[in-house]
Coordinates of C-alpha atoms in Angstrom, one line a residue:
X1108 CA 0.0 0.0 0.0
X1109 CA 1.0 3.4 -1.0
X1110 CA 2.1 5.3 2.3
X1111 CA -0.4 8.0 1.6
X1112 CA -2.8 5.5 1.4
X1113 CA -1.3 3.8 4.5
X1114 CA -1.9 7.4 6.5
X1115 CA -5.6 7.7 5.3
X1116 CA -6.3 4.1 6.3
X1117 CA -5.1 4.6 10.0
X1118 CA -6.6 7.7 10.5
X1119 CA -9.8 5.9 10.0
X1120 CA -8.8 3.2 12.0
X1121 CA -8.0 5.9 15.0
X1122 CA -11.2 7.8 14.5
X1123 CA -14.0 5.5 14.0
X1124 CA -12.8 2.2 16.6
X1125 CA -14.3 1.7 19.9
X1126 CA -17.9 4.3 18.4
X1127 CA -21.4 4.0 18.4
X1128 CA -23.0 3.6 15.1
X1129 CA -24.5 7.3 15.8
X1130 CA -21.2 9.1 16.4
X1131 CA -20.1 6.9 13.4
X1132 CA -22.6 8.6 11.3
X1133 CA -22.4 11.9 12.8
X1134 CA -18.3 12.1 11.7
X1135 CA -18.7 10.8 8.6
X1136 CA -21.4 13.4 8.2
X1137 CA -19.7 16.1 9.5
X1138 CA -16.4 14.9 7.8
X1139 CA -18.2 14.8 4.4
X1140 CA -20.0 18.3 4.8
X1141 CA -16.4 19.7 5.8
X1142 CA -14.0 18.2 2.6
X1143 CA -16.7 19.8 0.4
X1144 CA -16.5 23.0 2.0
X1145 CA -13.1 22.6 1.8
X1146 CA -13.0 21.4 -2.1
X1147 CA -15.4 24.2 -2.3
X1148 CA -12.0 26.6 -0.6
X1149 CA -9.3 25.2 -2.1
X1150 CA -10.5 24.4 -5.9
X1151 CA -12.3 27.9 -7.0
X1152 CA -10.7 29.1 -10.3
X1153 CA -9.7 32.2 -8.0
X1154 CA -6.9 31.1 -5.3
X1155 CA -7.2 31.4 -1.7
X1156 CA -4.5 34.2 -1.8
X1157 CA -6.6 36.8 -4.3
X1158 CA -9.7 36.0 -2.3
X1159 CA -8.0 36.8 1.0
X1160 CA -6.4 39.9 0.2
X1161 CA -9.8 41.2 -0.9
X1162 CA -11.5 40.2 1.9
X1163 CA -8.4 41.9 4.5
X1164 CA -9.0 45.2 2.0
X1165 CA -12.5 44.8 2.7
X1166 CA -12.8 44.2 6.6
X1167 CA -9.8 47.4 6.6
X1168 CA -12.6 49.9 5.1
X1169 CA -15.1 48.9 7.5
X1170 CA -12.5 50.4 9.9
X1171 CA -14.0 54.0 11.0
X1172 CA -10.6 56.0 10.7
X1173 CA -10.0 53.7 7.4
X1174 CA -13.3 54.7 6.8
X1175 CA -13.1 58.9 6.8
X1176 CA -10.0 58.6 5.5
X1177 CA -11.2 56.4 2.2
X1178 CA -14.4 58.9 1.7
X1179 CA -12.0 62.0 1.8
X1180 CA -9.5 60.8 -0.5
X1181 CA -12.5 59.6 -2.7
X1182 CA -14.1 63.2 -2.4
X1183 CA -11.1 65.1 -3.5
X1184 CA -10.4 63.0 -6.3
X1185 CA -14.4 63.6 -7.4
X1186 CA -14.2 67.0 -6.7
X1187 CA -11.6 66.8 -9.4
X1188 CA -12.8 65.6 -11.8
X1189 CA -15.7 67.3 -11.9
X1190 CA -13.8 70.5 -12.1
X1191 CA -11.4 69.1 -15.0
X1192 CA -14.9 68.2 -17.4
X1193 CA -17.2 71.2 -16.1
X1194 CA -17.7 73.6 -19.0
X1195 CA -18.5 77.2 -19.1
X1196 CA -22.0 78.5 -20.1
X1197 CA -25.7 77.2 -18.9
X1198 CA -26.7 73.7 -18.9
X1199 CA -30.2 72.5 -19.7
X1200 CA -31.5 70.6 -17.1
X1201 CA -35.1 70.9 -17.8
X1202 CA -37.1 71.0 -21.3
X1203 CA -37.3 74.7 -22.5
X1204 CA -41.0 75.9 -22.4
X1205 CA -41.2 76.2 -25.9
X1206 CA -39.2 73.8 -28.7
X1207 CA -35.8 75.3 -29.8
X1208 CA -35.8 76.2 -33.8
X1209 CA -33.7 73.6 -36.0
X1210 CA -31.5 76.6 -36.7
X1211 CA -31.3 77.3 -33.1
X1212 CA -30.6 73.4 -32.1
X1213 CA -27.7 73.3 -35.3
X1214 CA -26.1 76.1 -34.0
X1215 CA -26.3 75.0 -30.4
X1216 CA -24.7 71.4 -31.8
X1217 CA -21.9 73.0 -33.4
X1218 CA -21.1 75.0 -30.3
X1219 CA -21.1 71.4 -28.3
X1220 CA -19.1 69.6 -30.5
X1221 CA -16.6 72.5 -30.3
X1222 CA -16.0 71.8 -27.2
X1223 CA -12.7 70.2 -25.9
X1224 CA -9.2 71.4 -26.8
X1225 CA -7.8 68.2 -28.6
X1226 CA -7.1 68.8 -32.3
X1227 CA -8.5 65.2 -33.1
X1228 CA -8.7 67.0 -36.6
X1229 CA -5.2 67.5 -36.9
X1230 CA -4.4 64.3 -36.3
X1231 CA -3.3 64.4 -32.4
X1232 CA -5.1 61.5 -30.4
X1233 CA -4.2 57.8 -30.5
X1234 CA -7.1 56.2 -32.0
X1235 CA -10.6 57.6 -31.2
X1236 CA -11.2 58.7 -35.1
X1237 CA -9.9 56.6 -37.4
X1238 CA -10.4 58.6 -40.7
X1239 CA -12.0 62.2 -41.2
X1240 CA -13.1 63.1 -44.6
X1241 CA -16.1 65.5 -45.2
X1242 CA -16.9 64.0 -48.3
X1243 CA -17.5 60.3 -46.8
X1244 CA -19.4 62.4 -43.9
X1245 CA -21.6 63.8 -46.8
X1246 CA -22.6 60.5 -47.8
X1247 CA -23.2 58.5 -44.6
X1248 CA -25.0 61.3 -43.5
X1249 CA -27.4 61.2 -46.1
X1250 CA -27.9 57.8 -45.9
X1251 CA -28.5 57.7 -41.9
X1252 CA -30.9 60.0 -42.6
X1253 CA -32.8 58.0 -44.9
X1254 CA -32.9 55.0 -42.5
X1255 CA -33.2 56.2 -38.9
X1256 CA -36.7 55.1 -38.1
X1257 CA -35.6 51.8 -39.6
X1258 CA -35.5 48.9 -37.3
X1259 CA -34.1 45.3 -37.7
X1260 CA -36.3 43.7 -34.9
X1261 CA -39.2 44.1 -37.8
X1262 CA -37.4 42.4 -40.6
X1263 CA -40.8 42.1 -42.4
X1264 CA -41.3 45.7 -42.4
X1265 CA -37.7 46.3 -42.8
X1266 CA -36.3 43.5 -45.1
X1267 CA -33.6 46.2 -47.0
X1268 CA -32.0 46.8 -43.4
X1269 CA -31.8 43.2 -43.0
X1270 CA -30.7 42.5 -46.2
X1271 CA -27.7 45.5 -46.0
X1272 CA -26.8 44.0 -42.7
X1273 CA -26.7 40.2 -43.9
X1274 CA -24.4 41.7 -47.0
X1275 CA -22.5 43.2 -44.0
X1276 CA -21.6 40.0 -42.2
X1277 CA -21.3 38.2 -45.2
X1278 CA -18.4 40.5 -46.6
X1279 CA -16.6 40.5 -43.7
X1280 CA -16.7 36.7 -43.0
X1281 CA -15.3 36.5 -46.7
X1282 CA -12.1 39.1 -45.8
X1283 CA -11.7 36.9 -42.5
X1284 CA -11.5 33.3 -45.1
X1285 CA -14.8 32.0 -43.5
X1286 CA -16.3 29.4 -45.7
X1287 CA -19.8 28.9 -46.7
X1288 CA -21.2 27.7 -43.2
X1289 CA -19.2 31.2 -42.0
X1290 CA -21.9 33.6 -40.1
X1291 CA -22.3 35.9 -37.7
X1292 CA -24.3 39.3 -36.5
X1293 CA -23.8 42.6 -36.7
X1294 CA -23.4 44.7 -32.9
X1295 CA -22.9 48.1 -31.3
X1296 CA -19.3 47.7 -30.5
X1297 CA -16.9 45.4 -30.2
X1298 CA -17.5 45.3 -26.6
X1299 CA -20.9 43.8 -27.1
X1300 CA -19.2 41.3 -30.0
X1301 CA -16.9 40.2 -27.4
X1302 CA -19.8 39.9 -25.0
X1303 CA -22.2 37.8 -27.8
X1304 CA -19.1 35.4 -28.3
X1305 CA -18.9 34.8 -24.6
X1306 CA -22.4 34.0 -24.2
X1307 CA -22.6 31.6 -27.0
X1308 CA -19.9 30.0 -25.7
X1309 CA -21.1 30.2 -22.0
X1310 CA -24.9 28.1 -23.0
X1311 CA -22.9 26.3 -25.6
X1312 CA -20.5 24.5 -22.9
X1313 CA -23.8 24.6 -20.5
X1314 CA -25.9 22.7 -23.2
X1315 CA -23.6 20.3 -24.6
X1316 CA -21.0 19.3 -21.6
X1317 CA -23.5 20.6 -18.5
X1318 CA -20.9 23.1 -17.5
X1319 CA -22.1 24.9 -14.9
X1320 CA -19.2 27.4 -13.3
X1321 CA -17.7 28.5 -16.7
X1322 CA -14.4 30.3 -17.0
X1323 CA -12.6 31.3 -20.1
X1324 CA -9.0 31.4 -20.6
X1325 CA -7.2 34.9 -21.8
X1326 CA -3.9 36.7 -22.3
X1327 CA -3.6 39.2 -19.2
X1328 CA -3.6 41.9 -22.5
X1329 CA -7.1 40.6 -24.1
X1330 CA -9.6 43.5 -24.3
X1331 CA -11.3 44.2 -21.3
X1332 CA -14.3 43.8 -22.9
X1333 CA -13.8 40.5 -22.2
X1334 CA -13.7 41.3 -18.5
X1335 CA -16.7 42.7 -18.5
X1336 CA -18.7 40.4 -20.8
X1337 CA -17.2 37.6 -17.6
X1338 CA -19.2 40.0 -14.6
X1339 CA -22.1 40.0 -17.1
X1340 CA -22.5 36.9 -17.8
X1341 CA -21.1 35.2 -14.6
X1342 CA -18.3 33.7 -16.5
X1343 CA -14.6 33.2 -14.5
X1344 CA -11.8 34.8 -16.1
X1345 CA -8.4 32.9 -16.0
X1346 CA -5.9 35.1 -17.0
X1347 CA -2.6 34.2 -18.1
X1348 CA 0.9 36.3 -18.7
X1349 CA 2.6 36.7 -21.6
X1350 CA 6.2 36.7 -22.4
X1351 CA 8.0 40.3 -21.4
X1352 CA 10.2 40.4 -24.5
X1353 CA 7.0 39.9 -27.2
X1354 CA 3.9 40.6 -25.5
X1355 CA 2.2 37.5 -26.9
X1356 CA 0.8 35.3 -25.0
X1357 CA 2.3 32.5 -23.1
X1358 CA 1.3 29.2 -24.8
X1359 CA 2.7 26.8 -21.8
X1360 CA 1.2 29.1 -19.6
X1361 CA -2.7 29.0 -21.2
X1362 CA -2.5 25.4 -21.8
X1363 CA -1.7 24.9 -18.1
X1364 CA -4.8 27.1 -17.2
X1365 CA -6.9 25.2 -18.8
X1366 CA -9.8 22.9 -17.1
X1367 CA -13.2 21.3 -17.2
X1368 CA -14.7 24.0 -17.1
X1369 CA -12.7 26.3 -19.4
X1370 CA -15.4 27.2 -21.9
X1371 CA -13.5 29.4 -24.6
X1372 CA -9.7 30.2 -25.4
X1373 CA -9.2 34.3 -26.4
X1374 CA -6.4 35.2 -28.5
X1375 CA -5.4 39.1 -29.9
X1376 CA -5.1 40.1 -33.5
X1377 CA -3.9 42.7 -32.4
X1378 CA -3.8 43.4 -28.8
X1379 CA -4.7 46.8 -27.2
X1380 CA -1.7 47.8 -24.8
X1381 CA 0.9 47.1 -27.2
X1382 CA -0.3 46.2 -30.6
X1383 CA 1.2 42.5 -31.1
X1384 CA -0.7 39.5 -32.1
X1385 CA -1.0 36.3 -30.3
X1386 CA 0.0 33.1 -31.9
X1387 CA -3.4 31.8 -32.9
X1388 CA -2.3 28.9 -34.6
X1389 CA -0.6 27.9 -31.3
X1390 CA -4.0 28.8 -29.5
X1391 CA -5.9 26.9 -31.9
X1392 CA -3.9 24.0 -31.6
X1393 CA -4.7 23.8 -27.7
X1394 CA -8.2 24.5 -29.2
X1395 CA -8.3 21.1 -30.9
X1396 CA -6.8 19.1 -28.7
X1397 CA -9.2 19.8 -25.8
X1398 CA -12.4 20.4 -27.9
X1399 CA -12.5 23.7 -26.9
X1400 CA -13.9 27.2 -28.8
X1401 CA -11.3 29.8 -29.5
X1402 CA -12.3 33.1 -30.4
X1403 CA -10.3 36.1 -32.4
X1404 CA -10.3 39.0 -31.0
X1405 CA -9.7 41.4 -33.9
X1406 CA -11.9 44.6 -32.8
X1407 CA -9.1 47.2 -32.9
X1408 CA -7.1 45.9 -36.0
X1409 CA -9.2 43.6 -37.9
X1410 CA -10.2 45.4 -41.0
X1411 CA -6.4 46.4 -41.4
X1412 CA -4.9 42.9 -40.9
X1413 CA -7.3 41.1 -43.5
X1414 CA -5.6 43.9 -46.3
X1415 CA -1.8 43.4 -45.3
X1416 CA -0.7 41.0 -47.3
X1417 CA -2.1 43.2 -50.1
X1418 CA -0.5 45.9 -49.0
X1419 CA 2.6 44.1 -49.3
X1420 CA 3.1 43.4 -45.7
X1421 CA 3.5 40.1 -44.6
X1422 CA 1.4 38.6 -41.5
X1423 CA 0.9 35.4 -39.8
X1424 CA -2.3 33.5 -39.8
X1425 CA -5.0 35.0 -37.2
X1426 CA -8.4 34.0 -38.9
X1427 CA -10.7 31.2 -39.9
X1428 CA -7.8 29.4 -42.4
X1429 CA -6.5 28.0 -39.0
X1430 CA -8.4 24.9 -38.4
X1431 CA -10.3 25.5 -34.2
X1432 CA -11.0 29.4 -34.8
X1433 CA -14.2 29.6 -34.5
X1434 CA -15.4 33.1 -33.9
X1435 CA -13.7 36.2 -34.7
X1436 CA -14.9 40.1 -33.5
X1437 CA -13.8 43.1 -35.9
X1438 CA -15.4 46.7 -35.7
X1439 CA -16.1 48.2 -38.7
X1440 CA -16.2 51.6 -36.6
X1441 CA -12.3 51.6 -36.4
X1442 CA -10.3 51.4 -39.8
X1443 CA -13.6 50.1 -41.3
X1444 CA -14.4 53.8 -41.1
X1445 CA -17.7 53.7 -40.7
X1446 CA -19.7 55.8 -38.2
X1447 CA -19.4 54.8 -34.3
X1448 CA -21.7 51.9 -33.5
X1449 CA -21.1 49.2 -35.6
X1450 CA -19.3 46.2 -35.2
X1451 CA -18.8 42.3 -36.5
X1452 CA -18.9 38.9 -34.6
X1453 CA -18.4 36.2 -36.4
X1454 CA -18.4 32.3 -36.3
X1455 CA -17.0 29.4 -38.1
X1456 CA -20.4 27.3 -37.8
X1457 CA -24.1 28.7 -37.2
X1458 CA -24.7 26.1 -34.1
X1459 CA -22.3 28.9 -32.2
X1460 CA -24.7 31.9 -33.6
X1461 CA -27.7 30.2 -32.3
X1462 CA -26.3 30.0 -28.9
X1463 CA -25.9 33.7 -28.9
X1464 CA -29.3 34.0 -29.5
X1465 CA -32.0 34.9 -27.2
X1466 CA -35.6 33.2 -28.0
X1467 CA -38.5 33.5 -25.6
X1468 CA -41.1 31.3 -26.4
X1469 CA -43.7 31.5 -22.9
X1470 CA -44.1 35.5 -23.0
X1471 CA -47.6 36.3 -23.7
X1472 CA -46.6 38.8 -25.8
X1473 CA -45.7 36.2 -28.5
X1474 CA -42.7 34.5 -29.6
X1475 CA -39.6 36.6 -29.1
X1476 CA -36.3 36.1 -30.8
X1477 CA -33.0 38.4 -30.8
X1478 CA -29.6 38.3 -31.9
X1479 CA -28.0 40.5 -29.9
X1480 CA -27.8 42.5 -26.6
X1481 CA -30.4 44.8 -28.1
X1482 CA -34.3 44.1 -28.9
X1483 CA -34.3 47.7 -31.2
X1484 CA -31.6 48.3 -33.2
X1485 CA -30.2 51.4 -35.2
X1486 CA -31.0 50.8 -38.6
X1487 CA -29.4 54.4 -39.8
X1488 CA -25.8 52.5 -38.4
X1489 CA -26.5 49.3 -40.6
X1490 CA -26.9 51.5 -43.3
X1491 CA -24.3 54.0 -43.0
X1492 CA -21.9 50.9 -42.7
X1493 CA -23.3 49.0 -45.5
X1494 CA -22.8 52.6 -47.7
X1495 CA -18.8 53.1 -46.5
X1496 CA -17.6 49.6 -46.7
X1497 CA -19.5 49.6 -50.6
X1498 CA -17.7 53.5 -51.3
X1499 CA -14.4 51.8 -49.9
X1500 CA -14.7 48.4 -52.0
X1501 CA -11.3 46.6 -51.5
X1502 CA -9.2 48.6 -53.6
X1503 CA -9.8 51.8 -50.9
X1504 CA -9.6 49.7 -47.9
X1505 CA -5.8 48.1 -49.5
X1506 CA -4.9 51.6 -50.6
X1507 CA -6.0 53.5 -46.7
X1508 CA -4.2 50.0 -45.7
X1509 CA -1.1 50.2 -47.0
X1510 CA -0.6 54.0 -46.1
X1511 CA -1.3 53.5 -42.2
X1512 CA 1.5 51.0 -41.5
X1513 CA 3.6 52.4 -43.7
X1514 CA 3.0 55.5 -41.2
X1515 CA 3.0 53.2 -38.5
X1516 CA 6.4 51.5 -39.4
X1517 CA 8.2 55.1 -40.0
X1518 CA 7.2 56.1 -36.5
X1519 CA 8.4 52.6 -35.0
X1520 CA 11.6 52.8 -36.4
X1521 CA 12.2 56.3 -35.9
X1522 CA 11.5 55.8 -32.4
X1523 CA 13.4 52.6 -31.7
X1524 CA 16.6 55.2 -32.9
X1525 CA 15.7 57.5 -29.4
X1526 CA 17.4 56.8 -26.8
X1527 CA 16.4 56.0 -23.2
X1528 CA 12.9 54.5 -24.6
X1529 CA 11.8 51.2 -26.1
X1530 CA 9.3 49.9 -28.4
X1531 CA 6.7 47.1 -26.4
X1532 CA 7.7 43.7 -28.6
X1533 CA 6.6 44.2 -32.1
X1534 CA 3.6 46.1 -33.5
X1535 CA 1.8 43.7 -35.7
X1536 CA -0.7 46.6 -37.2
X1537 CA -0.8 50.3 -35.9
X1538 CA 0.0 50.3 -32.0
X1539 CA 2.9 51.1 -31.0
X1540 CA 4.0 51.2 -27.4
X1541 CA 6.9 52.8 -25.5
X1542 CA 8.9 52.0 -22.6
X1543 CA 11.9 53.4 -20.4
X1544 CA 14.1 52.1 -18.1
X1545 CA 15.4 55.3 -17.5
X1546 CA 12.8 57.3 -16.1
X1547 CA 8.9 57.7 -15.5
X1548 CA 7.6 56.7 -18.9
X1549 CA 4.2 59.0 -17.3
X1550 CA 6.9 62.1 -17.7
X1551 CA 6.5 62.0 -21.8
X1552 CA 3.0 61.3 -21.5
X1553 CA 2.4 64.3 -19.6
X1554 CA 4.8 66.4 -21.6
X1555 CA 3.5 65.1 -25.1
X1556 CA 0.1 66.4 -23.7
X1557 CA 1.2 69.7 -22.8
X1558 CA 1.9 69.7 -26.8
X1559 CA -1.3 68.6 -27.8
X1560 CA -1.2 64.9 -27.8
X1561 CA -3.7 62.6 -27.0
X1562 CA -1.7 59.0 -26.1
X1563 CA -3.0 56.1 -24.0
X1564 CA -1.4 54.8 -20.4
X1565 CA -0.8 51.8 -20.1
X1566 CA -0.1 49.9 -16.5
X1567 CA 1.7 46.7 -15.3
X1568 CA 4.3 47.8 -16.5
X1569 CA 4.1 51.8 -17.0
X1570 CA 3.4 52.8 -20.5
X1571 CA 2.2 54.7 -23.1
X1572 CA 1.0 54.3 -26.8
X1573 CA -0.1 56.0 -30.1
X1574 CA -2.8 54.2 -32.2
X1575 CA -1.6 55.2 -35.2
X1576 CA -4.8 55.8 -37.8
X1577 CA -5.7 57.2 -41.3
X1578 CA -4.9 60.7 -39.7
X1579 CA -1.6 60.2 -39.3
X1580 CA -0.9 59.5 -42.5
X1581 CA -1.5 63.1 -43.6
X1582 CA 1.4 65.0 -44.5
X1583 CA 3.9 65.9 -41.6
X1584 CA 1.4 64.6 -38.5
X1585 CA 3.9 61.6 -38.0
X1586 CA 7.1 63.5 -38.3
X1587 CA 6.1 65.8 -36.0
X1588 CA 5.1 63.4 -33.3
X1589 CA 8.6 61.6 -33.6
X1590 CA 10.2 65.1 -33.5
X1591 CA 8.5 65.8 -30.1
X1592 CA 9.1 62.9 -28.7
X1593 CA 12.6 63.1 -29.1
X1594 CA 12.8 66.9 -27.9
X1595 CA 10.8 65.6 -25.1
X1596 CA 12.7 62.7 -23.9
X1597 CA 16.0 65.1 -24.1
X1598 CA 14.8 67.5 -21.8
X1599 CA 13.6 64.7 -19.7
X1600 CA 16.9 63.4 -19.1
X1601 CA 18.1 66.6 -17.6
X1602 CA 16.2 66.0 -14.9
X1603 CA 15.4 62.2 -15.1
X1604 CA 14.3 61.6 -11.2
X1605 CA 11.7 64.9 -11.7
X1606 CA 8.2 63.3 -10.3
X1607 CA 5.4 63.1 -12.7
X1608 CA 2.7 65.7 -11.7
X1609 CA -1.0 66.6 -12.7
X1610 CA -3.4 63.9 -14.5
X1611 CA -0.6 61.8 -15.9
X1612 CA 0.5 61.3 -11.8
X1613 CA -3.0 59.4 -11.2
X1614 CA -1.2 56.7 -13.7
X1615 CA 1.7 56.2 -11.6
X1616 CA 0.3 56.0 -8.0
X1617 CA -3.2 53.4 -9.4
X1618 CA -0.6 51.2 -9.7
X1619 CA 1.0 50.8 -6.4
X1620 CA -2.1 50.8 -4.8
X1621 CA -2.7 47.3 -4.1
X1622 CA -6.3 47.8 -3.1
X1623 CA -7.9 48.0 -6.6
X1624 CA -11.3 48.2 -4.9
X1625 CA -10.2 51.5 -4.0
X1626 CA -8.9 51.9 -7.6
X1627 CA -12.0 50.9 -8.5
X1628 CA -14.4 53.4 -6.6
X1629 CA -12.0 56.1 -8.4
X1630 CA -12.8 55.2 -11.8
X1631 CA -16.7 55.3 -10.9
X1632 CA -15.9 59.2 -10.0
X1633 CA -14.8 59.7 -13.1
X1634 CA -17.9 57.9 -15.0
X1635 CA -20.0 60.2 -12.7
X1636 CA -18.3 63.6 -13.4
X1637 CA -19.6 62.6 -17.4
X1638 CA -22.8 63.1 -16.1
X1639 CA -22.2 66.2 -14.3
X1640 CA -24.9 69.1 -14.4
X1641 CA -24.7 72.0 -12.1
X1642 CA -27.1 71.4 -9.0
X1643 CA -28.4 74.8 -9.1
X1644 CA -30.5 73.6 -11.8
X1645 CA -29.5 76.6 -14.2
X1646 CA -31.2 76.1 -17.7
X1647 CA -29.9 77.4 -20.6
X1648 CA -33.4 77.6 -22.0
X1649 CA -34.7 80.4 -19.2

């Protein structure tokens, strides 16, 4: 007998001679009772040493000193940032007696959108707007127009939306190599693509191997989205590093994390922080051999990495030409440059689709049925996205393609020539981000900002990055960016120790505060202050 075995057996030797058939019930029912609570302990997805830290954090603020002191900082930082979005004039916090004129309300819009001191224009944020062109705003105007009081959920009364949106998908899952049982929906966003992927593969798992406490397996750089689809949808999020010198995912790592209940593998074509791809042929492979979905997430750089090799840049495989892909998300609202709104899930097979579906069949009200998140849909956004993908056609989306990582690959190697920064592994599309080692990378940030730029933070480790886009591209946008960044860094290494100061300080200190409840409570001040309205109750329409 094995001596483990040997242990267990005289244990039960020592407990159970010389009882009473009661007290021999009421152990073993007590003992069963206590190794499940203890399975229940020791075997949750999240390990005893996360659970207990929060729970120390948590009895801490219950503390009344803690307390005060946790409410004051919390004020302050609100107080801020209500100050940093307040803008001058009235606001209209109650309906004006009498409706506003259209010229009125046009003139009032203008003066809105006006606001803000970024020159997004110009060609100074990372990301956000992906292409400007008044002529393409001209036409998908037009055609919103003509389609607003469309809706989708009446596809009788509506066929042409649904027929523009099937077109849609069916485009898209032909630039991603899906084959003829290819499908998928149109969404909002890619966070609600990444959300509809999750729950197909949530009630998938549920319906065909009874899963019941789902997790889903991810690079520690996936999306958020995917995050928040998990607190949604009650799905477990086992997150896994990737290597420091690439960014990609680790492979070993992923394929260790993987269980029972592990109902979807996630992968980055590319990823947001740093602009690398995983290795999806390596994630598909542990997608085969354990019978599990993997899903694509190709929101941010999709509809640029299905026209590189066109372009004349090489990539490696990401899409449904890898045998275990099965789903893929790509928003036509980034360098499909449509209009904000519209995004792309896709799957390999339509038994996934149907899982993402919502049917109610009980509900007096009749037989319901929806694709999405959303009953109602936008039909203006179908429409406007049908219209720019058809004035694109392939030729446009190649040609806007190849001119944004050329861009992108001028900046990278530009800045990989500064010294005392470095480039985050290698950009596989139009992200680039930089490092230092030798001081506060938050410094640039802040200094770049005083210039006019609009870059990303990153954290874990400290970063920053520039989503390069269609802007860029414009004559002189990207040389001047690499020209401040090295004027910047050489001032900054005159006084390399100098603290980081105003907004791009925040960056710095969230990290080292290992409470990220608390982190947490200051990012719901900021959602708030974008709903600020004074409390006077000042109208601008009295």
């Amino acid at each position: 007998m094995e001596p483990h075995l040997r242990l267990v057996t005289g244990t039960i030797d020592r407990v159970f001679t010389g009882r009473q058939p009661w007290q021999i019930v009421a152990i073993t029912t007590t003992t069963v009772l206590g190794t499940v609570w203890l399975c229940q302990v020791l075997f949750q997805d999240e390990s005893l040493y996360q659970r207990a830290k929060k729970k120390v954090f948590k009895l801490a603020r219950r503390i009344p000193a803690v307390r005060r002191k946790v409410d004051a900082e919390i004020q302050k930082i609100n107080d801020g940032f209500i100050k940093d979005i307040s803008q001058a004039g009235n606001y209209y916090t109650e309906l004006p007696n009498d409706g506003m004129s259209q010229e009125e309300i046009l003139n009032q819009v203008d003066q809105y959108l006006e606001l803000g001191h970024y020159r997004w224009k110009e060609g100074f944020i990372s990301g956000a707007v992906y292409y400007y062109n008044p002529e393409l705003i001209r036409l998908v105007t037009e055609v919103y127009g003509k389609a607003s009081y469309t809706n989708p959920l009446h596809p009788d009364v509506f066929p042409g939306v649904c027929k523009m949106e099937a077109e849609v998908v069916r485009m898209t899952a032909t630039l991603f190599h899906g084959g003829p049982s290819a499908c998928g929906t149109m969404t909002t966003g890619g966070t609600e693509s990444i959300m509809m992927a999750c729950k197909a593969y949530r009630d998938y798992a549920n319906d065909q191997r009874g899963v019941t406490k789902p997790n889903m397996v991810l690079p520690v750089t996936a999306h958020t989205g995917f995050d928040k689809a998990a607190k949604y949808l009650g799905i477990y999020t086992k997150v896994v590093p990737v290597n420091a010198d690439t960014t990609e995912v680790n492979i070993a790592a992923m394929e260790r994390a993987i269980n029972r209940n592990t109902v979807m593998l996630v992968g980055s074509a590319p990823n947001f922080p740093y602009g690398t791809m995983d290795d999806i042929e390596a994630i598909a492979a542990l997608g085969r051999k354990y019978n599990i979905p993997v899903h694509v997430d190709a929101c941010l750089g999709g509809f640029l990495i299905v026209f590189m090799k066109r372009a004349g840049y090489p990539v490696r495989p990401f899409d449904f030409s890898i045998p275990g892909v099965t789903s893929i998300s790509a928003d036509t609202h980034k360098y499909g440059f449509t209009p904000k709104g519209s995004s792309v899930v896709l799957y390999s097979e339509k038994v996934y689709r149907h899982y993402q579906y919502t049917v109610t069949t009980e509900w007096p009200g009749g037989v319901y049925g929806s694709p999405t998140v959303n009953g109602s849909r936008a039909g203006g956004i179908i429409a406007a996205t049908w219209a720019t993908m058809m004035n694109f056609g392939l030729d446009g989306y190649v040609e806007a393609t190849k001119r944004i990582i050329d861009t992108t690959r001028h900046i990278e190697q530009q800045l990989r020539a500064i010294k005392n920064i470095f480039i985050f592994g290698t950009p596989a599309t139009s992200v680039i981000g930089i490092g230092s080692r030798d001081f506060d990378i938050f410094l640039l940030g802040g200094e770049l900002s005083n210039l006019g730029w609009n870059l990303n933070s990153l954290q874990f480790p400290s970063g920053i990055h520039i989503c390069v886009t269609y802007m860029h591209t414009e004559a002189g946008v990207a040389d001047k960016f690499i020209q401040d960044v090295r004027t910047k860094v050489a001032l900054i290494m005159k006084n390399p120790t100098k603290p980081v100061e105003g907004k791009m300080a925040i960056y710095g200190v969230a990290q080292s505060v290992p409470d990220r409840e608390l982190i947490g409570d200051f990012t719901k001040c900021f959602i708030d202050s974008m709903y600020y309205t004074p409390v006077d109750r000042t109208t601008g329409g009295k």
